[in-house]
PDB file of C-alpha atoms in Angstrom:
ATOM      1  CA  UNK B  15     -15.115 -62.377  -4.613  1.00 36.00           C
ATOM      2  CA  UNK B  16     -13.608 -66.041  -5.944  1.00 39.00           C
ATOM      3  CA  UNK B  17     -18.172 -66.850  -6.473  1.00 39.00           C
ATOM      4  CA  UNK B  18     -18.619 -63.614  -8.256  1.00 40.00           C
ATOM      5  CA  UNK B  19     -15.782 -64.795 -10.740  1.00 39.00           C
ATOM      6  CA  UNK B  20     -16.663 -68.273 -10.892  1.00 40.00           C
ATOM      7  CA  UNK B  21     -20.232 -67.580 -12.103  1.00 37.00           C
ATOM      8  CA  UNK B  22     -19.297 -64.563 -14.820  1.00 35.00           C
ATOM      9  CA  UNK B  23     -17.055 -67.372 -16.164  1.00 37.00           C
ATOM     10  CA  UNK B  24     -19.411 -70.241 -15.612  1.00 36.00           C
ATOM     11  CA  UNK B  25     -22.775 -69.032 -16.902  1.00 36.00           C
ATOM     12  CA  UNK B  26     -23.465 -65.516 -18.045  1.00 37.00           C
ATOM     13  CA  UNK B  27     -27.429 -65.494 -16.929  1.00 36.00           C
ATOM     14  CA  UNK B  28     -26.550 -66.994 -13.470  1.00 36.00           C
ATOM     15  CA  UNK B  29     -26.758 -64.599 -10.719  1.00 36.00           C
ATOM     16  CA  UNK B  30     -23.981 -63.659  -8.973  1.00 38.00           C
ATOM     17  CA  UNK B  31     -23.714 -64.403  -5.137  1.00 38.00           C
ATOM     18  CA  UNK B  32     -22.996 -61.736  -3.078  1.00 38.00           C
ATOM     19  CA  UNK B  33     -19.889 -61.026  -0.525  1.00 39.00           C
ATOM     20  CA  UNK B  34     -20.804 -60.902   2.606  1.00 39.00           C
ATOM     21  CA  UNK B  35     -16.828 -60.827   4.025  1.00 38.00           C
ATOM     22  CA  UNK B  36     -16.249 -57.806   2.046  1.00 45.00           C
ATOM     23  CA  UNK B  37     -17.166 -54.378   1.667  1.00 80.00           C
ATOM     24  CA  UNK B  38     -19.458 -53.333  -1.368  1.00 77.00           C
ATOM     25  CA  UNK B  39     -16.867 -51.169  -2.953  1.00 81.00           C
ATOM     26  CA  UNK B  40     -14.591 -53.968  -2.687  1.00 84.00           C
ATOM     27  CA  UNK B  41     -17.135 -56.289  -4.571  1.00 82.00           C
ATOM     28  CA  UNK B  42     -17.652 -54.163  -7.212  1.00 82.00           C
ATOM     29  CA  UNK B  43     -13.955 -54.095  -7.721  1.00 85.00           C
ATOM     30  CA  UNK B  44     -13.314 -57.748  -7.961  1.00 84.00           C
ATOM     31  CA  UNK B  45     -15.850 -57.782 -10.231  1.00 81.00           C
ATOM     32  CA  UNK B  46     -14.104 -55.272 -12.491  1.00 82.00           C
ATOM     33  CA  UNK B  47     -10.850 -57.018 -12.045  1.00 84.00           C
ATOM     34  CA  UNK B  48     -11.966 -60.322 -12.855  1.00 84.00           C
ATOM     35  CA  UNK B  49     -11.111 -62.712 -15.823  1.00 84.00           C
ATOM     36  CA  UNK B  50     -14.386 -62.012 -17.141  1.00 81.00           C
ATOM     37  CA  UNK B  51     -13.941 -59.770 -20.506  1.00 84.00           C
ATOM     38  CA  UNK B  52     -14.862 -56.095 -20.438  1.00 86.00           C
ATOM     39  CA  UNK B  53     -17.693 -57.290 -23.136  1.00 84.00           C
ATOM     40  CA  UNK B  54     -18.997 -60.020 -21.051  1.00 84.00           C
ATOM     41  CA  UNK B  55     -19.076 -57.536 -17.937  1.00 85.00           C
ATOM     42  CA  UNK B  56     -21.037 -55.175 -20.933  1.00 84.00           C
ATOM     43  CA  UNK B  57     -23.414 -57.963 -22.237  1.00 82.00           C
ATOM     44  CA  UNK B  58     -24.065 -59.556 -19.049  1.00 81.00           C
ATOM     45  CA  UNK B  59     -27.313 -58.554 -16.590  1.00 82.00           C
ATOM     46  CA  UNK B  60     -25.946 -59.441 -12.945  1.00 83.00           C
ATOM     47  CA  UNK B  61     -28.450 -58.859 -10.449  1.00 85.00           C
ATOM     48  CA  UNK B  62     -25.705 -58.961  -7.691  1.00 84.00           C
ATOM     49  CA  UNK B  63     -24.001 -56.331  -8.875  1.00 84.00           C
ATOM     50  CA  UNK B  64     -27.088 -53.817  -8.979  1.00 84.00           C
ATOM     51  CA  UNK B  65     -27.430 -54.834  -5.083  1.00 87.00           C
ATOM     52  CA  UNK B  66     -23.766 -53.787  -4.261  1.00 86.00           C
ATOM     53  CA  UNK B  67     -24.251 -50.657  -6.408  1.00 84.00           C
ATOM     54  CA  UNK B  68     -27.610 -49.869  -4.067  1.00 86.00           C
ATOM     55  CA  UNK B  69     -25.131 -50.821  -1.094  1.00 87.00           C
ATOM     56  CA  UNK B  70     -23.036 -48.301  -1.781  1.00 87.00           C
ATOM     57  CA  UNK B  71     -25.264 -45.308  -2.591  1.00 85.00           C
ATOM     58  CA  UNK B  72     -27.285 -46.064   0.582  1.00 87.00           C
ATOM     59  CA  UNK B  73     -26.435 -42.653   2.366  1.00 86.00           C
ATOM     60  CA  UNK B  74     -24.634 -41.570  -0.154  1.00 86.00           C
ATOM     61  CA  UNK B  75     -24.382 -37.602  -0.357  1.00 85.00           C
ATOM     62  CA  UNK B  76     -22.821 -34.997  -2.983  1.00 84.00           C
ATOM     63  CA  UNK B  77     -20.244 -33.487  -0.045  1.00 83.00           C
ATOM     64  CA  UNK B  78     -18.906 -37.484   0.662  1.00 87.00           C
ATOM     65  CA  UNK B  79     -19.051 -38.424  -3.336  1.00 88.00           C
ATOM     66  CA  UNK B  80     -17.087 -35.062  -3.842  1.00 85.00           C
ATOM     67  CA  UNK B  81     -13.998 -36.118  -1.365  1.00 87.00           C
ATOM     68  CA  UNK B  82     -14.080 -39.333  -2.896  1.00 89.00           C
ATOM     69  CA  UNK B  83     -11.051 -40.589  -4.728  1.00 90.00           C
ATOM     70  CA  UNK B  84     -10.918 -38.989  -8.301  1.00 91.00           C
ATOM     71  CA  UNK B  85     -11.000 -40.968 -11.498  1.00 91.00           C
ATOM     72  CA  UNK B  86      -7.260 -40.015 -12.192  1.00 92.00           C
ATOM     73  CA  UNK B  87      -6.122 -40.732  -8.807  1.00 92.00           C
ATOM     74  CA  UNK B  88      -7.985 -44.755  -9.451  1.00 90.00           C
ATOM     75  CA  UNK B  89      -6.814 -44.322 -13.171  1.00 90.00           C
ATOM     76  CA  UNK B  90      -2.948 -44.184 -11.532  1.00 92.00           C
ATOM     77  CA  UNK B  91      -3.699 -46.568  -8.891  1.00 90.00           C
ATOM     78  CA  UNK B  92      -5.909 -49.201 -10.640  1.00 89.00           C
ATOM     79  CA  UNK B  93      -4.998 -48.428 -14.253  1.00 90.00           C
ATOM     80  CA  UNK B  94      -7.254 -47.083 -17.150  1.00 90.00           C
ATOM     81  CA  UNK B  95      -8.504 -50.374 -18.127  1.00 91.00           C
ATOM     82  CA  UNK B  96     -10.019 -51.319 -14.105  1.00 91.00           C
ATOM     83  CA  UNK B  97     -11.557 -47.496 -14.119  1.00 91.00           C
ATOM     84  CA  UNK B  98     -13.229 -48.337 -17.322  1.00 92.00           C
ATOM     85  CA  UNK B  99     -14.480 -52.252 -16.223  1.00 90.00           C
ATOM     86  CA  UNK B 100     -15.796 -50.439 -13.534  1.00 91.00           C
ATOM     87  CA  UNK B 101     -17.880 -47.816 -14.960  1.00 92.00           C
ATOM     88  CA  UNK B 102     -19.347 -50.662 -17.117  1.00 91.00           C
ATOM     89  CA  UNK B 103     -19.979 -52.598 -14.041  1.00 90.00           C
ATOM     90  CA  UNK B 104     -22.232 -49.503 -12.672  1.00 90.00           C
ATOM     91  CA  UNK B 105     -23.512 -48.176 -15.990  1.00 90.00           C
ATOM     92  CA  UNK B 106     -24.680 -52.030 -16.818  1.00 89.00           C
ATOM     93  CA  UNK B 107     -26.390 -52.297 -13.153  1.00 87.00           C
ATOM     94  CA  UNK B 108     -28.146 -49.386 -14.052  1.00 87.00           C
ATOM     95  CA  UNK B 109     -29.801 -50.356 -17.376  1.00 87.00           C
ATOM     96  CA  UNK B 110     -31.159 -53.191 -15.882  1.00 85.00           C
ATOM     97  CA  UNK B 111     -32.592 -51.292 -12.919  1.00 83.00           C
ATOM     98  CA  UNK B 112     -34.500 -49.289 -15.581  1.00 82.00           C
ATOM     99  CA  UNK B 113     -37.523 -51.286 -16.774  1.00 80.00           C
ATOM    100  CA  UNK B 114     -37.874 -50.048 -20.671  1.00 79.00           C
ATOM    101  CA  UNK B 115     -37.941 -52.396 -23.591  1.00 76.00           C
ATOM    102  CA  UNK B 116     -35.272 -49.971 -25.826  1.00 82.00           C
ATOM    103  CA  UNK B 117     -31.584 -50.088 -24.349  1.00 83.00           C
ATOM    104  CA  UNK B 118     -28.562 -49.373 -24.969  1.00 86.00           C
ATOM    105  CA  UNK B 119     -26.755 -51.978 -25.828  1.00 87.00           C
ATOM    106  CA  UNK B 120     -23.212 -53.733 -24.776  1.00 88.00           C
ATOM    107  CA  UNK B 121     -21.518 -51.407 -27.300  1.00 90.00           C
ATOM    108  CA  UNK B 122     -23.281 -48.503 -26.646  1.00 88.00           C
ATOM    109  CA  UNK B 123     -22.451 -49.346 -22.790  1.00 89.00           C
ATOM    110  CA  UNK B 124     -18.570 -49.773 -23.635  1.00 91.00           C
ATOM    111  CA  UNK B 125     -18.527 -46.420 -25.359  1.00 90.00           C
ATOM    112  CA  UNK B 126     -20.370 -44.554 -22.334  1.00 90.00           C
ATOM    113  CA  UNK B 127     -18.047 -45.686 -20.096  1.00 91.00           C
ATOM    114  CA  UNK B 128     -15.195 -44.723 -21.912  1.00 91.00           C
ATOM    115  CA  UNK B 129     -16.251 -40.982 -22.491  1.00 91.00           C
ATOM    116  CA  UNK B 130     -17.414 -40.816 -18.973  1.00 91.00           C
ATOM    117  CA  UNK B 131     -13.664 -41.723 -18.131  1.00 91.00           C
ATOM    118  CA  UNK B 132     -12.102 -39.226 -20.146  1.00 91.00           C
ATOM    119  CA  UNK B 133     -14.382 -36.759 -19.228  1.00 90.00           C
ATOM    120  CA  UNK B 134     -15.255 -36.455 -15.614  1.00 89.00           C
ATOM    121  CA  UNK B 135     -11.195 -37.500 -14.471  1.00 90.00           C
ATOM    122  CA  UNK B 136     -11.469 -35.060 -11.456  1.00 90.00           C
ATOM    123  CA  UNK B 137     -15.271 -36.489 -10.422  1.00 89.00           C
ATOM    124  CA  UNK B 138     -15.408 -39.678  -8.362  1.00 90.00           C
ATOM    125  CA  UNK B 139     -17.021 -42.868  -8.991  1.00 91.00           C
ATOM    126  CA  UNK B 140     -19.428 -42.129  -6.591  1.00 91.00           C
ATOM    127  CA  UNK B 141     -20.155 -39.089  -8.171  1.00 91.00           C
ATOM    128  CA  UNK B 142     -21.386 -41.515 -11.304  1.00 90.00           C
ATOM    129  CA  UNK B 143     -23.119 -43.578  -8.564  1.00 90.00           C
ATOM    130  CA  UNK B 144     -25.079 -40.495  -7.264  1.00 90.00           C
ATOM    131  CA  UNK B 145     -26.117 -39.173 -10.414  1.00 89.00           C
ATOM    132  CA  UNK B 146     -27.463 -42.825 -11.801  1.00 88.00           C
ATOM    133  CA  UNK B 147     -29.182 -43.305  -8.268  1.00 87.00           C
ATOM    134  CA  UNK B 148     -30.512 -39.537  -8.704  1.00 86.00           C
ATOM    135  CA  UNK B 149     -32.019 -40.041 -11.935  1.00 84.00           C
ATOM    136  CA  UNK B 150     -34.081 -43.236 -10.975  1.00 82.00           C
ATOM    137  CA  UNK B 151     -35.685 -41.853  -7.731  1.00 82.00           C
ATOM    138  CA  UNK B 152     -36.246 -38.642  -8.519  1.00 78.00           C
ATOM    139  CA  UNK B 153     -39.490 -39.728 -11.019  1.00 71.00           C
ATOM    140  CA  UNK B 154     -37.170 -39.323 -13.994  1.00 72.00           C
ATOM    141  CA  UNK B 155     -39.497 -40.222 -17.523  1.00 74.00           C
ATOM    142  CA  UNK B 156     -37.944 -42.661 -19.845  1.00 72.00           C
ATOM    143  CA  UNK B 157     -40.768 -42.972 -22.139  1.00 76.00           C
ATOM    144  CA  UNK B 158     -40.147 -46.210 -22.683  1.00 75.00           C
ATOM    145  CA  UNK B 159     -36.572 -45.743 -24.097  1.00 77.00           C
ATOM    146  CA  UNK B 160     -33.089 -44.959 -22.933  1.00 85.00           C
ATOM    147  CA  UNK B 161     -30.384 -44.245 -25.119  1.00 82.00           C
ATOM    148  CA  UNK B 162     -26.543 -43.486 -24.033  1.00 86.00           C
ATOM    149  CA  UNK B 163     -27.974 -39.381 -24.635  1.00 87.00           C
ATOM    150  CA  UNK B 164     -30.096 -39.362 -22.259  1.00 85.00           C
ATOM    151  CA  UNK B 165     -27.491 -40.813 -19.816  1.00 88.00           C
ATOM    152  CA  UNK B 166     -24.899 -38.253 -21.147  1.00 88.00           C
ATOM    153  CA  UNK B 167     -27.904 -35.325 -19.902  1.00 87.00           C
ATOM    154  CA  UNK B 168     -28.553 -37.357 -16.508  1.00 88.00           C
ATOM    155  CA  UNK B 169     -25.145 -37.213 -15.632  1.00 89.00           C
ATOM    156  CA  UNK B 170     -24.601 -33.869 -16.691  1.00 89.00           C
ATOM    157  CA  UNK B 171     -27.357 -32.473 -14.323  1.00 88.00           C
ATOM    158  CA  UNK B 172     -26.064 -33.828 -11.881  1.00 88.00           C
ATOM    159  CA  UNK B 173     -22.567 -32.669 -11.640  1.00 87.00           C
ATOM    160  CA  UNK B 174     -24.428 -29.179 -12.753  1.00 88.00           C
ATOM    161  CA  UNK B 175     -26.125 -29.366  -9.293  1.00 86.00           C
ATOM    162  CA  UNK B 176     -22.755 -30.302  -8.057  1.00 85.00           C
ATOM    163  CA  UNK B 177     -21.181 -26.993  -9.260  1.00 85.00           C
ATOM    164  CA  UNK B 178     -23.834 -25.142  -7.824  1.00 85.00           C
ATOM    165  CA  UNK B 179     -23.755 -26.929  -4.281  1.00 81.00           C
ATOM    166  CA  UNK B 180     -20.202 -26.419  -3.973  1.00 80.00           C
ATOM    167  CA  UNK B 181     -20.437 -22.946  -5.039  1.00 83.00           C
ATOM    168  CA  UNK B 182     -23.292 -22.016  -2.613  1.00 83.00           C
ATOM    169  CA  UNK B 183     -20.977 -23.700   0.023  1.00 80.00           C
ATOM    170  CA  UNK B 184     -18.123 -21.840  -1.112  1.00 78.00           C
ATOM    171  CA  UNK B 185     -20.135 -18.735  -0.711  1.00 81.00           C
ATOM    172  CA  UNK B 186     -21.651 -19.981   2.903  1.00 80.00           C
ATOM    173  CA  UNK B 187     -17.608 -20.480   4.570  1.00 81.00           C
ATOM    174  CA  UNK B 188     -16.450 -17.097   2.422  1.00 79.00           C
ATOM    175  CA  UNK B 189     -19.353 -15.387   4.235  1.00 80.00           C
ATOM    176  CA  UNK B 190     -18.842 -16.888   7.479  1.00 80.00           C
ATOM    177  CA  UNK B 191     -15.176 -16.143   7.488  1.00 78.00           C
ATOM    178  CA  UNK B 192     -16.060 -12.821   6.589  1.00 76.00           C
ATOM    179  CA  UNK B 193     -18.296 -12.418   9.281  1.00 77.00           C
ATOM    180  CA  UNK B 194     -16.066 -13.464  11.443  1.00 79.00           C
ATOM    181  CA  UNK B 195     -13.154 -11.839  10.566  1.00 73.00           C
ATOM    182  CA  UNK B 196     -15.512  -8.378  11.313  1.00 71.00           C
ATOM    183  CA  UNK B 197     -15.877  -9.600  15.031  1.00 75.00           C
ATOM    184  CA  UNK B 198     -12.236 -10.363  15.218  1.00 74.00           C
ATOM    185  CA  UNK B 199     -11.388  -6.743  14.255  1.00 66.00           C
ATOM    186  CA  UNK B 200     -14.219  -5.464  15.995  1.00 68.00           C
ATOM    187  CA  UNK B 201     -12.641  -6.796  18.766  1.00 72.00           C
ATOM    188  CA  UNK B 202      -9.562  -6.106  18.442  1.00 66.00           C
ATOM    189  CA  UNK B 203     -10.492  -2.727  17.926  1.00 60.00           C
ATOM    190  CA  UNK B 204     -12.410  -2.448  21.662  1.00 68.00           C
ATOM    191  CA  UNK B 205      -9.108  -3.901  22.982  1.00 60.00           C
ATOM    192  CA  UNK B 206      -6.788  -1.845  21.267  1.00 58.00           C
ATOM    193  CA  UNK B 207      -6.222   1.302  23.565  1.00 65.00           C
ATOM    194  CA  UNK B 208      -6.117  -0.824  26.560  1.00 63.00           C
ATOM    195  CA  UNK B 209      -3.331  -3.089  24.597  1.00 60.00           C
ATOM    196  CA  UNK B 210      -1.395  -0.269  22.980  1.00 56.00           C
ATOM    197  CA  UNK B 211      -1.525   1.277  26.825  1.00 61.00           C
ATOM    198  CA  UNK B 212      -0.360  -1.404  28.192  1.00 68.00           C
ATOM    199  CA  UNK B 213       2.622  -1.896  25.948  1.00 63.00           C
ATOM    200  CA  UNK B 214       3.980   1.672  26.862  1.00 60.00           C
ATOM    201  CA  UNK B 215       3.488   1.431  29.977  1.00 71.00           C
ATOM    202  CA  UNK B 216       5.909  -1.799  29.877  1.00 80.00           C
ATOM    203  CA  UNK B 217       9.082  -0.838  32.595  1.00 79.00           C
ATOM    204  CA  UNK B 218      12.652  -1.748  31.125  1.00 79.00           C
ATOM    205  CA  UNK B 219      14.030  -3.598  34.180  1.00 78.00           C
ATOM    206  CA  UNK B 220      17.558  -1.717  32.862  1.00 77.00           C
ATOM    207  CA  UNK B 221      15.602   1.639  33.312  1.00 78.00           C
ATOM    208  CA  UNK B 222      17.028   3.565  36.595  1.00 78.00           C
ATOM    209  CA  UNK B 223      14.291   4.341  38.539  1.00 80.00           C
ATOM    210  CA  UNK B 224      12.149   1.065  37.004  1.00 81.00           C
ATOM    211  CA  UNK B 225      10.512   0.065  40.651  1.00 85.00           C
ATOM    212  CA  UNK B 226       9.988   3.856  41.523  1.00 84.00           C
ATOM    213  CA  UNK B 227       7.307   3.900  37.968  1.00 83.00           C
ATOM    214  CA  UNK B 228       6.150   0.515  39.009  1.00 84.00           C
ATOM    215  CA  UNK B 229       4.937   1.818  42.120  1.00 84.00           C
ATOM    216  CA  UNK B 230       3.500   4.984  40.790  1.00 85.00           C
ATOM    217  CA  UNK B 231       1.633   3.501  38.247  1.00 85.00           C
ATOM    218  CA  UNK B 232       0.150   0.685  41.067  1.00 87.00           C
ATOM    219  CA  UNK B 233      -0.530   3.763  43.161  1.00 87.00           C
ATOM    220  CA  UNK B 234      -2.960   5.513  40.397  1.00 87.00           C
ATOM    221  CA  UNK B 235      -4.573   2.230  39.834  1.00 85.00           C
ATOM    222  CA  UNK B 236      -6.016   1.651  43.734  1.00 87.00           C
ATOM    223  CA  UNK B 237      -7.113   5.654  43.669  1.00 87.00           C
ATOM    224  CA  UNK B 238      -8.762   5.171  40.385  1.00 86.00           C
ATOM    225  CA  UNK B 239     -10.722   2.174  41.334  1.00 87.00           C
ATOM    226  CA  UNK B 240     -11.052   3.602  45.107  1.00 87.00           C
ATOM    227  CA  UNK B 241     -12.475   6.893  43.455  1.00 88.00           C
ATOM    228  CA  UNK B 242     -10.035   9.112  44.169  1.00 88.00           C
ATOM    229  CA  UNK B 243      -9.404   9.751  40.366  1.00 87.00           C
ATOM    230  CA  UNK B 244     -11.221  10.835  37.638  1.00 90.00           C
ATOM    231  CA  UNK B 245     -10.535   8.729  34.290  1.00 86.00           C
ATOM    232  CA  UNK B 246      -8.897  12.110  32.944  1.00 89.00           C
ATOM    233  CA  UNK B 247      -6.828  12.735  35.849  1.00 90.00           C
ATOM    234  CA  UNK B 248      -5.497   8.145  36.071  1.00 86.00           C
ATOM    235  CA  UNK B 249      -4.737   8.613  32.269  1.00 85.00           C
ATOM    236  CA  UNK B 250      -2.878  12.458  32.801  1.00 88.00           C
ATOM    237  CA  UNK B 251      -0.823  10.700  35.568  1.00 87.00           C
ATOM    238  CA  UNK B 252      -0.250   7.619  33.633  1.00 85.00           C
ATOM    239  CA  UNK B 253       0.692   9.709  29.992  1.00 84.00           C
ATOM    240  CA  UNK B 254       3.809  11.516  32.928  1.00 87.00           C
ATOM    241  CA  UNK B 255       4.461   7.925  33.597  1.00 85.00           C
ATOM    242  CA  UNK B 256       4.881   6.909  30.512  1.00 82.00           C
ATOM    243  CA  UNK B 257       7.190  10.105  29.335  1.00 83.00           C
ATOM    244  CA  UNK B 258       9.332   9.321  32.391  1.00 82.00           C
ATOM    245  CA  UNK B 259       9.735   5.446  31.123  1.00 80.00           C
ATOM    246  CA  UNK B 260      10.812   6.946  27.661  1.00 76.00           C
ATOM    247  CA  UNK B 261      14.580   7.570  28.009  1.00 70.00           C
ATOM    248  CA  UNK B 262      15.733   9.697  24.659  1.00 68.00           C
ATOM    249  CA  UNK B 263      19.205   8.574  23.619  1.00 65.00           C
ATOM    250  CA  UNK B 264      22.281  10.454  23.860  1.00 63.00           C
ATOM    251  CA  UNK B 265      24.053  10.388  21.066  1.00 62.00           C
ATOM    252  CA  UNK B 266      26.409  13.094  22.326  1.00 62.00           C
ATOM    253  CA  UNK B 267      27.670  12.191  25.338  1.00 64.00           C
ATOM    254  CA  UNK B 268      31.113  11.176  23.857  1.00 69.00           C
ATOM    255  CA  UNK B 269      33.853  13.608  24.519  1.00 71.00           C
ATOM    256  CA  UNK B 270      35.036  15.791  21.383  1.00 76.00           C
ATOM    257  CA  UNK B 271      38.847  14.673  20.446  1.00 82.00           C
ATOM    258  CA  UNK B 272      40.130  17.778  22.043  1.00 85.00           C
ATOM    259  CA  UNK B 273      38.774  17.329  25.104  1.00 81.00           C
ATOM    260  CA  UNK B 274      39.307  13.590  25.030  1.00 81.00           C
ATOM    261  CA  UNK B 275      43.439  14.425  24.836  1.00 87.00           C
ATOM    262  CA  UNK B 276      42.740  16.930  27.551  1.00 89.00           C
ATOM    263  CA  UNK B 277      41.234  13.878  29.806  1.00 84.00           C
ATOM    264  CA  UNK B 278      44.202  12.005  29.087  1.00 86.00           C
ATOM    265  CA  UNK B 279      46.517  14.414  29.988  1.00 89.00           C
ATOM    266  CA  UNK B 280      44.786  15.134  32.998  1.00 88.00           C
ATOM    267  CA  UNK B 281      44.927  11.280  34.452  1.00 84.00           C
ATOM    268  CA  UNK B 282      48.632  11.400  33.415  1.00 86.00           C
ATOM    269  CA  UNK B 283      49.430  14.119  35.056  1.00 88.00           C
ATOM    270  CA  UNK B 284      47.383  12.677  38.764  1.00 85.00           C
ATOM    271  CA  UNK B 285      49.553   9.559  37.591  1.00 84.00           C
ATOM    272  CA  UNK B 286      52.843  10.991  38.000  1.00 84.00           C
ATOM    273  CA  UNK B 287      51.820  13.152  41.398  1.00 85.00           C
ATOM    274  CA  UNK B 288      51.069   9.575  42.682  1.00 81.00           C
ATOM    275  CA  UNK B 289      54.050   8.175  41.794  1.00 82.00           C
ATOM    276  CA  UNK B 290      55.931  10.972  42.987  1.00 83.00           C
ATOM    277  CA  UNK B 291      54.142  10.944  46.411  1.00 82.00           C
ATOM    278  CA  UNK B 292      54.957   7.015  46.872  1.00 78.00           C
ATOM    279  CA  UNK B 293      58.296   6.756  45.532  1.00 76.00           C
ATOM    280  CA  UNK B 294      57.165   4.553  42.470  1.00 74.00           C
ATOM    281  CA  UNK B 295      59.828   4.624  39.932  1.00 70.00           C
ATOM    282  CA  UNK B 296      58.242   1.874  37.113  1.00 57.00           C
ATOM    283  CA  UNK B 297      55.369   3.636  35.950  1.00 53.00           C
ATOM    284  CA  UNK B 298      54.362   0.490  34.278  1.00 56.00           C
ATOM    285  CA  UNK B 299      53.091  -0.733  37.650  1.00 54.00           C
ATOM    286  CA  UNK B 300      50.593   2.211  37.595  1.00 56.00           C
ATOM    287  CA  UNK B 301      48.974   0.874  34.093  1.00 54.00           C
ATOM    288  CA  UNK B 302      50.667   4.070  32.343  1.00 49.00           C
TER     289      UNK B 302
END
């Protein structure tokens, strides 16, 4: 990174040696962080530079550009300024890859990458790496000119073709889920009886005569799969089971008031014939 510096500052024609410690994003960042002015990075044709750009969109697809860091995530962590040295860095690489004797120019580079910052904030710089790579191999006609509009309609192509790939594969998941959410209930539904059975046929362990049902219900299942049963008679027997395991509440089995004072009286009256009987004269000790 220190030789790519050294030679932007030194000599503005000299090539700039490649890093072979680093990785080729990181190259391309030094070089947009270094002292070199954002006109100089503009003006100046830096062979290097075009063969870290081809480093990086070697395998390069739209899905792994599009979960790429955004340019106002790099904007926050980098600062406008680097975003914009950057997208000079990669929009001057590609001017020189493209062999026509009309350019654009160091200005007209400046104010590309600007506008391309402002305008694609949630698109990554790969995404600008894609679409520049996209529009030199796929037999794009220059006509012996290139001027920053025909850039602007390169790059707007591509993320056009984004859209519609991440639409499509929007589309693709939304029908899959679909798809399989219809198996899950189709499922679900297959399973359902024997589930819903199952759960009311579930024994209370408080229930009375709990191990009596258990054993009734493991009785009909050996004749049914012995024979013995029909499915209509093993689901009869089991729909009695299930009405005996379903205890309705009592919600009147609390004594009225007047018969409630005649209970009382009642267990006095037995207290007092016991005390009586035993010669108990403290009828405190009788918990009266």
């Amino acid at each position: 990174m220190k030789t790519a510096s050294n030679s932007l500052r030194t000599s503005s024609a000299a090539p700039m040696a490649p890093s072979t410690s680093n990785r080729p994003e990181a190259a391309l960042l030094a070089l947009a962080t270094s002292p070199s002015g954002i006109g100089e990075l503009a003006r100046t044709s830096n062979p290097a530079a075009r063969l870290m750009l081809a480093e990086v969109s070697v395998g390069l697809t739209p899905t792994q550009a599009a979960a790429a860091p955004k340019l106002f995530q790099l904007k926050r962590t980098l600062g406008e300024e680097v975003v914009v040295r950057l997208l000079v860095v990669i929009l001057r690489a590609f001017v020189d890859s493209v062999r026509v004797a009309d350019k654009p120019d160091a200005a007209d580079i400046l104010e590309l990458a600007d506008t391309l910052a402002q305008t694609y904030t949630h698109d990554s710089v790969k995404d600008l790496i894609l679409a520049l790579k996209q529009a030199r191999t796929t037999g794009t006609r220059f006509f012996n000119a290139l001027d920053p509009a025909t850039i602007y309609g390169l790059i707007s192509q591509y993320f056009d073709k984004k859209a519609r790939h991440l639409e499509n594969g929007h589309l693709d998941r939304k029908t899959q889920a679909i798809s399989q959410e219809a198996v899950t209930l189709h499922q679900l539904q297959q399973a359902a009886p024997a589930l819903v059975q199952s759960v009311a046929l579930m024994i209370p362990a408080s229930h009375p005569n709990a191990q009596h049902l258990r054993d009734k219900l493991t009785l009909i299942k050996q004749k049914y799969r012995r024979g013995l049963l029909s499915m209509e008679q093993a689901t009869q027997q089991r729909q009695e089971v299930q009405q005996a395991i379903h205890r309705h509440p009592r919600p009147d089995w609390q004594p009225s008031e007047a018969a409630q004072q005649q209970i009382i009286r009642r267990h006095q009256q037995a207290t007092r014939r016991f005390a009586e009987k035993w010669g108990i004269e403290h009828s405190k000790h009788l918990g009266a």
